[in-house]
Short mmCIF file of N, CA and C in Angstrom, two decimals:
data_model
loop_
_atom_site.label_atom_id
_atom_site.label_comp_id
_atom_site.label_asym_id
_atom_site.label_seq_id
_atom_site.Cartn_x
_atom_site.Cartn_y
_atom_site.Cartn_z
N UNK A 1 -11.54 6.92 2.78
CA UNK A 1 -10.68 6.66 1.65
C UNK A 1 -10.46 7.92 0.81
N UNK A 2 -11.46 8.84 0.61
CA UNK A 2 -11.06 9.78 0.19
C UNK A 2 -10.25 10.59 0.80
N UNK A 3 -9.88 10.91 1.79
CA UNK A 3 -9.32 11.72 2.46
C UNK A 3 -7.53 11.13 2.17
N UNK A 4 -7.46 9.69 2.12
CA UNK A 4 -6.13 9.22 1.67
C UNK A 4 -5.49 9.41 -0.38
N UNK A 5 -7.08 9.40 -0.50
CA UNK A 5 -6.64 9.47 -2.42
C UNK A 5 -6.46 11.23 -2.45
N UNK A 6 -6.86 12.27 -1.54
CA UNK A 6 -6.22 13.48 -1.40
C UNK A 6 -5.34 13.86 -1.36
N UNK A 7 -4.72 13.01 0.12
CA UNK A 7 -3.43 12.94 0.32
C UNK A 7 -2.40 12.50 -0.76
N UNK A 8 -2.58 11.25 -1.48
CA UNK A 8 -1.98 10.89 -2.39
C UNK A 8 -1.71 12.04 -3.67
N UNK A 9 -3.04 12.60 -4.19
CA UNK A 9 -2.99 13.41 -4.64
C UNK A 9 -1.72 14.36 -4.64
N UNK A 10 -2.37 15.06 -3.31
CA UNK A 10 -1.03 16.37 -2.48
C UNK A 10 0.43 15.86 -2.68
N UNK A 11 0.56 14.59 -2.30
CA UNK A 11 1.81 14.03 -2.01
C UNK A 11 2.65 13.91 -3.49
N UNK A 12 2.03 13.60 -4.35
CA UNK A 12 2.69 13.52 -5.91
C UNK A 12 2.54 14.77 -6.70
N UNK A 13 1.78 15.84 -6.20
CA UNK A 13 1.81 17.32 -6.07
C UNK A 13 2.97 17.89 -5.96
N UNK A 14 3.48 17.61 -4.73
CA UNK A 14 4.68 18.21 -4.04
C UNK A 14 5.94 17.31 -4.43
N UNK A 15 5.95 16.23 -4.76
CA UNK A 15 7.01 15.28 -5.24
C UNK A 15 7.60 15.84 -6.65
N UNK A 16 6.44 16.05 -7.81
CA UNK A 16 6.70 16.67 -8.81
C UNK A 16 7.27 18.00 -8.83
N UNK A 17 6.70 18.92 -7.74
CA UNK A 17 7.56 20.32 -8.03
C UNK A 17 8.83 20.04 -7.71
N UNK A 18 9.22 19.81 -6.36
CA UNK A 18 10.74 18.89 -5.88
C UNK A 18 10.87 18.59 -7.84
N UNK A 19 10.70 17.37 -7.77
CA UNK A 19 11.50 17.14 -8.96
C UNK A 19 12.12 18.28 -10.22
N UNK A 20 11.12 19.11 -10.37
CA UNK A 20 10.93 20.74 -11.39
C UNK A 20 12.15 21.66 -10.97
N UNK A 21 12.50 21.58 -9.56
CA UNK A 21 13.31 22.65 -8.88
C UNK A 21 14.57 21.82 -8.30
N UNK A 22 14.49 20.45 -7.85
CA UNK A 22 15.71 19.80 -7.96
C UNK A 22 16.47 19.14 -9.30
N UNK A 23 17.73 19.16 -9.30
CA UNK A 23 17.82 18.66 -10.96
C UNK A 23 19.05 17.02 -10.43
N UNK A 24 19.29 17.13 -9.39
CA UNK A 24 20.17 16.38 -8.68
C UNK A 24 19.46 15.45 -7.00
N UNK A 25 19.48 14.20 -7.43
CA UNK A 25 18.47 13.35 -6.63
C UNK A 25 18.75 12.49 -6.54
N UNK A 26 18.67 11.21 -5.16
CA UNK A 26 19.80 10.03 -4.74
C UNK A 26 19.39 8.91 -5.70
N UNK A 27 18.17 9.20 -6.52
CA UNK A 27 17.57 8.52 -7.71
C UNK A 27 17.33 8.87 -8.76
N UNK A 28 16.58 8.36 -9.67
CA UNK A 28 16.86 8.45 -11.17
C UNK A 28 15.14 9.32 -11.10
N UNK A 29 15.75 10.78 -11.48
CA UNK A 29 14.59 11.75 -11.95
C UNK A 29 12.95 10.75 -12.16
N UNK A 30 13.27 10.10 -13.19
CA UNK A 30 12.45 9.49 -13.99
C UNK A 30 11.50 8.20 -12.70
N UNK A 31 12.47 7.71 -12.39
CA UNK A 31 12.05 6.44 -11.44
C UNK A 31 11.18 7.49 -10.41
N UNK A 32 11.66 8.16 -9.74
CA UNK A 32 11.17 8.98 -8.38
C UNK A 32 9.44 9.31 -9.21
N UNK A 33 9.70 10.22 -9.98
CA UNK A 33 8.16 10.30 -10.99
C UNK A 33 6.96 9.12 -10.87
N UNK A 34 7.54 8.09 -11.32
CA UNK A 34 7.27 7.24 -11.39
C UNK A 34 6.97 6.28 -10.24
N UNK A 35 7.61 6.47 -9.74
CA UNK A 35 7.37 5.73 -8.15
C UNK A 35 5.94 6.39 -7.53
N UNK A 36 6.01 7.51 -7.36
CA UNK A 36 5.13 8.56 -7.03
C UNK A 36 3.65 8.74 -7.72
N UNK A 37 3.83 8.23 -8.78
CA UNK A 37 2.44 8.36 -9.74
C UNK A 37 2.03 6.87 -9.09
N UNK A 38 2.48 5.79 -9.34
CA UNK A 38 2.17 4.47 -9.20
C UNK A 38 1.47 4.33 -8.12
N UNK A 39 2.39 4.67 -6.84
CA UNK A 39 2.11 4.48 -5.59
C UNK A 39 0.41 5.53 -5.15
N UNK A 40 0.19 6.78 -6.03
CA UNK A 40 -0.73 7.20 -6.25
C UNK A 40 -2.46 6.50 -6.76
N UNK A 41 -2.08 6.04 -7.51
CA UNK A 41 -2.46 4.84 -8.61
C UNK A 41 -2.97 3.96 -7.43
N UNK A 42 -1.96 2.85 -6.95
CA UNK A 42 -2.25 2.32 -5.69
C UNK A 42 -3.62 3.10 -4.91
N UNK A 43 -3.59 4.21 -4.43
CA UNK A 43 -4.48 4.47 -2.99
C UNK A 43 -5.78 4.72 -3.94
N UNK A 44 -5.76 4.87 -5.58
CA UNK A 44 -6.60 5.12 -6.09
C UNK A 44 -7.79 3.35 -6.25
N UNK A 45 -6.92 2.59 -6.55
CA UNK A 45 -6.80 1.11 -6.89
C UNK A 45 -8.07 0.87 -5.18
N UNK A 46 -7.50 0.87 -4.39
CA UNK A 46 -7.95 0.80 -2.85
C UNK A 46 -9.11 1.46 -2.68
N UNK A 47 -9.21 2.49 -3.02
CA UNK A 47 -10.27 2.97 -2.91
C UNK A 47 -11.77 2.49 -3.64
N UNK A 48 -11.07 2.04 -4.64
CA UNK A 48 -12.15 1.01 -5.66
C UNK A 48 -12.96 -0.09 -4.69
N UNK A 49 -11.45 -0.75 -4.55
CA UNK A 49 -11.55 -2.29 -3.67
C UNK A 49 -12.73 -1.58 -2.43
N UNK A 50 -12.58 -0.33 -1.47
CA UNK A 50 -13.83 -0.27 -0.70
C UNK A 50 -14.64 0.32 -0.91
N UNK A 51 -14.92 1.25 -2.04
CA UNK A 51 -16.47 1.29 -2.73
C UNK A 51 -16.95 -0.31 -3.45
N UNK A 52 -16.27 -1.07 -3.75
CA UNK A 52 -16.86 -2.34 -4.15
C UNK A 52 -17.17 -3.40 -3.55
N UNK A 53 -16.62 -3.41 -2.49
CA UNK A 53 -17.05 -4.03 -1.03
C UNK A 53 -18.02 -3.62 0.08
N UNK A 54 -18.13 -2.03 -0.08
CA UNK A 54 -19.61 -1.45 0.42
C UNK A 54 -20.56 -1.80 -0.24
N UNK A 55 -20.76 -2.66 -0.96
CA UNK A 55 -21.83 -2.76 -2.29
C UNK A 55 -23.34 -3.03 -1.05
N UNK A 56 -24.24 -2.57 -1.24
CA UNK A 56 -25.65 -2.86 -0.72
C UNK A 56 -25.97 -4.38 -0.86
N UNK A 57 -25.21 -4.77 -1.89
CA UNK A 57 -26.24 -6.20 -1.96
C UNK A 57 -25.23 -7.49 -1.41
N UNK A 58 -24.20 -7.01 -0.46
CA UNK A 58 -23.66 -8.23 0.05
C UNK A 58 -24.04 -8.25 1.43
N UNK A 59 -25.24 -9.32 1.83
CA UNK A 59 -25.22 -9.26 3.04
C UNK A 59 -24.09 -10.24 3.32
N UNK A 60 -23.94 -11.08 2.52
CA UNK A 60 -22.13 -11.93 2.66
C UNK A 60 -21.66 -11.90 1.90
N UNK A 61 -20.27 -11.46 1.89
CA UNK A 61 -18.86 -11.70 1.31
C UNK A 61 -18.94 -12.43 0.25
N UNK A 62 -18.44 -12.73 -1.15
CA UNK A 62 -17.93 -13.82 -1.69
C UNK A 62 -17.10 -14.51 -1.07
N UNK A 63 -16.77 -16.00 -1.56
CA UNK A 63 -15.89 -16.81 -0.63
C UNK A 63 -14.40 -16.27 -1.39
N UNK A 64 -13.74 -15.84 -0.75
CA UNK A 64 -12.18 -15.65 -1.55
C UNK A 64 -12.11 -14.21 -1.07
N UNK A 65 -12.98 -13.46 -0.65
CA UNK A 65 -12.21 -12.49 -0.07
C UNK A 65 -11.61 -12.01 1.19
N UNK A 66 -11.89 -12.32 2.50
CA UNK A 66 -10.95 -12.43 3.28
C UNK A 66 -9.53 -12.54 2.68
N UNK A 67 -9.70 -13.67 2.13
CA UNK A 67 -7.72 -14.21 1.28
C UNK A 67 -7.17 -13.16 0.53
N UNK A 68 -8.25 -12.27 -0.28
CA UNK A 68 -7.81 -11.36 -0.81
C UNK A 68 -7.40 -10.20 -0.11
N UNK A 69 -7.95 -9.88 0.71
CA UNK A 69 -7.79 -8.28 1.96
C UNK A 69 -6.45 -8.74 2.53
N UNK A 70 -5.93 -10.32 2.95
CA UNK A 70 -4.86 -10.57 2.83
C UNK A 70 -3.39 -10.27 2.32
N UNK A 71 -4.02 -10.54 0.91
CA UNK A 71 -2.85 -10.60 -0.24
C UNK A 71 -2.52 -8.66 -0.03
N UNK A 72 -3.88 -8.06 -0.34
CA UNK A 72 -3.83 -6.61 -0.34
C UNK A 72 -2.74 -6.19 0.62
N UNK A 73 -2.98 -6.75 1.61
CA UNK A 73 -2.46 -6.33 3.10
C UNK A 73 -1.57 -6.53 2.97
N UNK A 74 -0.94 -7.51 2.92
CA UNK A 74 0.79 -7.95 2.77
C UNK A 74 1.48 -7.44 1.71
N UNK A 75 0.71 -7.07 0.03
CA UNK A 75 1.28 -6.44 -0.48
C UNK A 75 1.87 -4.95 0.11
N UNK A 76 1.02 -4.06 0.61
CA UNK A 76 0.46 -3.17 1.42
C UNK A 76 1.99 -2.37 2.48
N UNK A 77 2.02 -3.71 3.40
CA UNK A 77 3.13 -3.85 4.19
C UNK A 77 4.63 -3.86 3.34
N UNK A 78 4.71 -4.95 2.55
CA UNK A 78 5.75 -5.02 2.18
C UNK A 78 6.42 -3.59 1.18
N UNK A 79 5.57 -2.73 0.71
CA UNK A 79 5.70 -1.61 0.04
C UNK A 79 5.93 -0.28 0.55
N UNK A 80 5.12 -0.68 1.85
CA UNK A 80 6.00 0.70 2.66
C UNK A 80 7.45 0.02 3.16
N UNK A 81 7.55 -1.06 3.78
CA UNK A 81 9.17 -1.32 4.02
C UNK A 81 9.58 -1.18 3.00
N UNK A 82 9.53 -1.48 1.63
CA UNK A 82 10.46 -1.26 0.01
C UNK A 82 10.73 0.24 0.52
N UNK A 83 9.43 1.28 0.40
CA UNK A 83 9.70 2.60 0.49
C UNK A 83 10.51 3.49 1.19
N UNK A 84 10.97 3.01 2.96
CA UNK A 84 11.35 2.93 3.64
C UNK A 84 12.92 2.85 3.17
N UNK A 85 12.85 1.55 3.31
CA UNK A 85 14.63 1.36 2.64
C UNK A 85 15.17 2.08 1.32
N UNK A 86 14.03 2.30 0.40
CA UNK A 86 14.59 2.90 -0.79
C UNK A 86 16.00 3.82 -1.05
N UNK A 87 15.76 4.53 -0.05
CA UNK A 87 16.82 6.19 0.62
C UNK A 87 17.88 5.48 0.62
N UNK A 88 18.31 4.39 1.18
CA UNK A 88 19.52 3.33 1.63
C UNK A 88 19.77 2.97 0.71
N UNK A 89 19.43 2.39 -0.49
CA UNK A 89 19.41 1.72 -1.83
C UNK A 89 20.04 0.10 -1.56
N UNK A 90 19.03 -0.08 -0.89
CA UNK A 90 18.63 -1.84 -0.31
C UNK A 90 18.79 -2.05 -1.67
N UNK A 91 19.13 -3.67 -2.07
CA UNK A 91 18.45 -4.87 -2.40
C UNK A 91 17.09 -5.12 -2.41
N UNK A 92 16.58 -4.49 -3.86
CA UNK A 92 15.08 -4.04 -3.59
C UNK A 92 14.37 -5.98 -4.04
N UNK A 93 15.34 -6.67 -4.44
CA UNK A 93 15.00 -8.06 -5.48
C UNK A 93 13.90 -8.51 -4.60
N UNK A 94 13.88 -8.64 -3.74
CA UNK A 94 12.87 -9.79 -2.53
C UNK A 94 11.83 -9.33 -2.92
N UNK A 95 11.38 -7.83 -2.60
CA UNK A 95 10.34 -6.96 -2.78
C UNK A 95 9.68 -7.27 -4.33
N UNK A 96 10.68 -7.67 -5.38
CA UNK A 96 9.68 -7.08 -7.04
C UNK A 96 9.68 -8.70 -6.86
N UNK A 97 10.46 -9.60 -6.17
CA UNK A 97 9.95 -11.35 -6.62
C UNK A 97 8.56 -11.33 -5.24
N UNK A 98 8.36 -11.28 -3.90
CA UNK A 98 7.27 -10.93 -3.38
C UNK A 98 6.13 -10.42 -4.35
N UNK A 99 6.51 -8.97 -4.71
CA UNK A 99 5.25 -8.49 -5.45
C UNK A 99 4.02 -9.61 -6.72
N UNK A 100 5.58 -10.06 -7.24
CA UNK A 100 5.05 -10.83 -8.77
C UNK A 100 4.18 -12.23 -8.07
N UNK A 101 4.85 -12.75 -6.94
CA UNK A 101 3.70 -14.00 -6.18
C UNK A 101 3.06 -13.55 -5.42
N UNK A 102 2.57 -12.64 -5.58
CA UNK A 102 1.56 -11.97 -4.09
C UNK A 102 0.62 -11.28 -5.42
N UNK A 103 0.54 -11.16 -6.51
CA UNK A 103 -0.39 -10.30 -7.88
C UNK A 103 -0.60 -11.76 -8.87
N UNK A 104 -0.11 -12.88 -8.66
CA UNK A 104 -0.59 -13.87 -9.20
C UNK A 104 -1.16 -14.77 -8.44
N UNK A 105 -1.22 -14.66 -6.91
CA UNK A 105 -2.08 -15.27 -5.89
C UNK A 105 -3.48 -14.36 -5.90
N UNK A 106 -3.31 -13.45 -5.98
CA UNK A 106 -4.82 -12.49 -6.10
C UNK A 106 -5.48 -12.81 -7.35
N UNK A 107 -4.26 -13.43 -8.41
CA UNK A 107 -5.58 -13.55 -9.61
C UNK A 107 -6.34 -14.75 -9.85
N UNK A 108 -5.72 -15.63 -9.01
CA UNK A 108 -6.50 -16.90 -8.62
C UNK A 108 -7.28 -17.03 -7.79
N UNK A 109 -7.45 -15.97 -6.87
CA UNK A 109 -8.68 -15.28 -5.57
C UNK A 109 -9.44 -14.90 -6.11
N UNK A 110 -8.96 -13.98 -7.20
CA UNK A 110 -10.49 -13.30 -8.02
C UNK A 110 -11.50 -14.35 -8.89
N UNK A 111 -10.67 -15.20 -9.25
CA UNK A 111 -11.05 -16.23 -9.71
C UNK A 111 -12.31 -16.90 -9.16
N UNK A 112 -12.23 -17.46 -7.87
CA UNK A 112 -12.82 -17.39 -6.79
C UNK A 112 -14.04 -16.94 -6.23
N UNK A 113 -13.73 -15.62 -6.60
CA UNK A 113 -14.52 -14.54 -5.94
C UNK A 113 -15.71 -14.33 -7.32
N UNK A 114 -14.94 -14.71 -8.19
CA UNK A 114 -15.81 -13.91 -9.28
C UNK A 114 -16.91 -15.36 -9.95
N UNK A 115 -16.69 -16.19 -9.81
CA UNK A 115 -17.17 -17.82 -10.13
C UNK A 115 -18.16 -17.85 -10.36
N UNK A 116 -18.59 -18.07 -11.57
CA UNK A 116 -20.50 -17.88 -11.98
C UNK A 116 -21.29 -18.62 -11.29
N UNK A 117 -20.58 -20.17 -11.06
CA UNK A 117 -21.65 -21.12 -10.80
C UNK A 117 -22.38 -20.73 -9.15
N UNK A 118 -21.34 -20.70 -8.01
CA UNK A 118 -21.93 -20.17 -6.69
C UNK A 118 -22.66 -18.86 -6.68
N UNK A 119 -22.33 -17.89 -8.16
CA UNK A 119 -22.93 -16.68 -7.97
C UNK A 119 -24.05 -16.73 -8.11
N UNK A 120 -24.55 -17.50 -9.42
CA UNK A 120 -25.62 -17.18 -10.04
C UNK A 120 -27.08 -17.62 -8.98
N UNK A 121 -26.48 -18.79 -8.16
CA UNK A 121 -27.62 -18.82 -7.10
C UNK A 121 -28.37 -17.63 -6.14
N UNK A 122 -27.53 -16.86 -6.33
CA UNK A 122 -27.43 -15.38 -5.49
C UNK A 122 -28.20 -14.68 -5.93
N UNK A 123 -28.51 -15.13 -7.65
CA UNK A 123 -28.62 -13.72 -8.59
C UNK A 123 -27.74 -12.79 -9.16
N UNK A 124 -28.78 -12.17 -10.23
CA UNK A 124 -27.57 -11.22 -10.93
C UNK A 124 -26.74 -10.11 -10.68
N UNK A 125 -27.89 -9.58 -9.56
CA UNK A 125 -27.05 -8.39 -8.99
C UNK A 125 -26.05 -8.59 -8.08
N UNK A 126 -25.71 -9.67 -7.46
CA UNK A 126 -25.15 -10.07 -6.62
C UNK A 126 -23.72 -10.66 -7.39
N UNK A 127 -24.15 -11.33 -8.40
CA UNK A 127 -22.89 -11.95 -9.52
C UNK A 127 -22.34 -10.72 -9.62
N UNK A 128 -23.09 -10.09 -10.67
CA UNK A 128 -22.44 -8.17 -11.28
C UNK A 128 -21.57 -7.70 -10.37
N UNK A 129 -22.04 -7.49 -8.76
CA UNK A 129 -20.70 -6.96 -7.88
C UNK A 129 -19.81 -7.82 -7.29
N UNK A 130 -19.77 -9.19 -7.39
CA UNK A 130 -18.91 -9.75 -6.57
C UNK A 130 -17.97 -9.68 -8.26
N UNK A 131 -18.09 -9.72 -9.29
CA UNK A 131 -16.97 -9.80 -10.75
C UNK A 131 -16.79 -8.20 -10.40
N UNK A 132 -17.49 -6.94 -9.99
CA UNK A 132 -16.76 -5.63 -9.88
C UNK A 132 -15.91 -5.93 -8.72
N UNK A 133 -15.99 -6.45 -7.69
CA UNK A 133 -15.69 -6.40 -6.32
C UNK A 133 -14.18 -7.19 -6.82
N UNK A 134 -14.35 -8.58 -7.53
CA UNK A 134 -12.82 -9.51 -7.95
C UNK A 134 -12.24 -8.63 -8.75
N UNK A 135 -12.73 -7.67 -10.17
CA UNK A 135 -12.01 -7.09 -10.78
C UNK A 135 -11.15 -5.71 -10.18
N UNK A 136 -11.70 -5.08 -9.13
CA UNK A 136 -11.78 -4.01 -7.65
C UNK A 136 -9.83 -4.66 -7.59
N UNK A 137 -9.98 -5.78 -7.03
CA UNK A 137 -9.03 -6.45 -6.38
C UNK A 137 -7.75 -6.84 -7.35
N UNK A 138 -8.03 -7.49 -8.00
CA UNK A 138 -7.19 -7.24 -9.39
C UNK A 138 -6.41 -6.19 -9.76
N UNK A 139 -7.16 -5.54 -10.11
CA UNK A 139 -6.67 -3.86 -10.63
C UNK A 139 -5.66 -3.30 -9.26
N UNK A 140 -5.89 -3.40 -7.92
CA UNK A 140 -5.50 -2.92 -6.70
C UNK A 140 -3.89 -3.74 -6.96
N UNK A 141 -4.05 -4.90 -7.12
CA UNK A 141 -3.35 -5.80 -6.97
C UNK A 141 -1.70 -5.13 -7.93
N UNK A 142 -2.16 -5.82 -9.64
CA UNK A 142 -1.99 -4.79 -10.76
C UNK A 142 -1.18 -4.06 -10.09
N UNK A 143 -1.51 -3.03 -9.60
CA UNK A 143 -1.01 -1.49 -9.38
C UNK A 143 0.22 -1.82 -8.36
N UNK A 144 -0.07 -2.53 -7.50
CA UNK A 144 0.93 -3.05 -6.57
C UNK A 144 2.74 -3.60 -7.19
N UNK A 145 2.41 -4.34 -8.33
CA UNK A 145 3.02 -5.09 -9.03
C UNK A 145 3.96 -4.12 -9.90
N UNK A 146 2.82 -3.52 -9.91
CA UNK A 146 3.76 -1.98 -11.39
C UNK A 146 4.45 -1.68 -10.54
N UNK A 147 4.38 -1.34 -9.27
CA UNK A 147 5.42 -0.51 -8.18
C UNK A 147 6.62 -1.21 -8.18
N UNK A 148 6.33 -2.75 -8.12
CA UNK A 148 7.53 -3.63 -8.48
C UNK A 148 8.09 -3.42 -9.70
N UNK A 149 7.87 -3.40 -9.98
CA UNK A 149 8.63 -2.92 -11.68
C UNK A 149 9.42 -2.10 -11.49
N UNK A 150 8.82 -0.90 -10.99
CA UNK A 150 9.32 0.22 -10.91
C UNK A 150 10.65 0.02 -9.94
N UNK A 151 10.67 -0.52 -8.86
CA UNK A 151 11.77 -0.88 -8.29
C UNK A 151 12.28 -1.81 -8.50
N UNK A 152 12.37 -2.44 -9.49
CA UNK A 152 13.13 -3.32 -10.46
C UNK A 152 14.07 -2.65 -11.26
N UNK A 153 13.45 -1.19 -11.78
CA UNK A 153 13.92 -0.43 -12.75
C UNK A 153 15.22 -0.04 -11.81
N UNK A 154 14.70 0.37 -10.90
CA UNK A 154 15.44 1.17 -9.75
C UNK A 154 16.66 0.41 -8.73
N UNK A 155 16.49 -1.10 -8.68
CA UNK A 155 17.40 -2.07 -8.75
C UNK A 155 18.51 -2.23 -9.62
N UNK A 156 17.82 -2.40 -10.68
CA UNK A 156 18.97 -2.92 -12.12
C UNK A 156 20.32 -1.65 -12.10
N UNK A 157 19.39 -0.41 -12.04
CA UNK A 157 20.63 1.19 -12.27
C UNK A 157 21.39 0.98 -11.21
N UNK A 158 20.87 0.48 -10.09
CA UNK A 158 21.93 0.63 -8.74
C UNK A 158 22.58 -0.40 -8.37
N UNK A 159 22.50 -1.40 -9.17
CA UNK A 159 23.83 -3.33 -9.04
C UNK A 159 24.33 -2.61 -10.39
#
């Protein structure tokens, strides 16, 4: 994972100078920025989600996360196709209404995941990371959602 939050890094590195030295772009200065930080944000978000899932003290899973690596995943997918088509200036709508039910299905997973009563049988240390591990997922999620926004923003200028 680090080797991808590098990349991310590099990649919004080089996006920003482009932006510094181009002044003319098939998008809105501001959005491209923005797209680029977010989507950054994202691999940062991910990286959480698997330092919080390496945790030492799960010899099992909370119940709700499979569903969640899910939601991740499909968010995941559907954001590189958004990214993909962007250049074309698709009909980004499917993508920011997807995003908004795919970041309010994760917050009812974390829900789930994070649940005192099944935890506390576990113990505390075990509660403590499965609420870092749901909040991990959340936040990942979150970040996913802002990207929708962002191509919402990037929708509205181009209808």
């Amino acid at each position: 994972m680090q080797e991808l939050t590098d990349q991310a890094d590099a990649a919004r590195g080089v996006i920003t100078r482009q932006l510094r030295e181009n002044y003319i772009t098939p998008l809105d200065r501001g959005d491209i920025f923005a797209l680029a930080d977010r989507l950054r944000e994202v691999c940062y978000q991910l990286e959480s989600v698997s330092f919080a899932m390496t945790s030492q003290v799960f010899d099992e899973l909370p119940a709700g996360v499979p569903e969640m690596l899910a939601v991740l995943s499909h968010q995941s997918d559907q954001t590189l196709r958004m990214t993909r088509r962007l250049q074309g200036h698709y009909d980004q709508w499917d993508y920011v209404e997807t995003m908004d039910r795919l970041h309010l299905r994760a917050i009812s997973l974390s829900q789930s995941i994070a649940d005192a009563v099944p935890l506390s049988r576990r113990g505390l240390t075990y509660t403590a990371a499965s609420m870092q591990l749901a909040s991990s997922f959340t936040q990942a999620s979150a970040s996913f959602k802002d990207v929708g926004r962002i191509a919402a923003a990037i929708a509205l200028k181009e209808s």
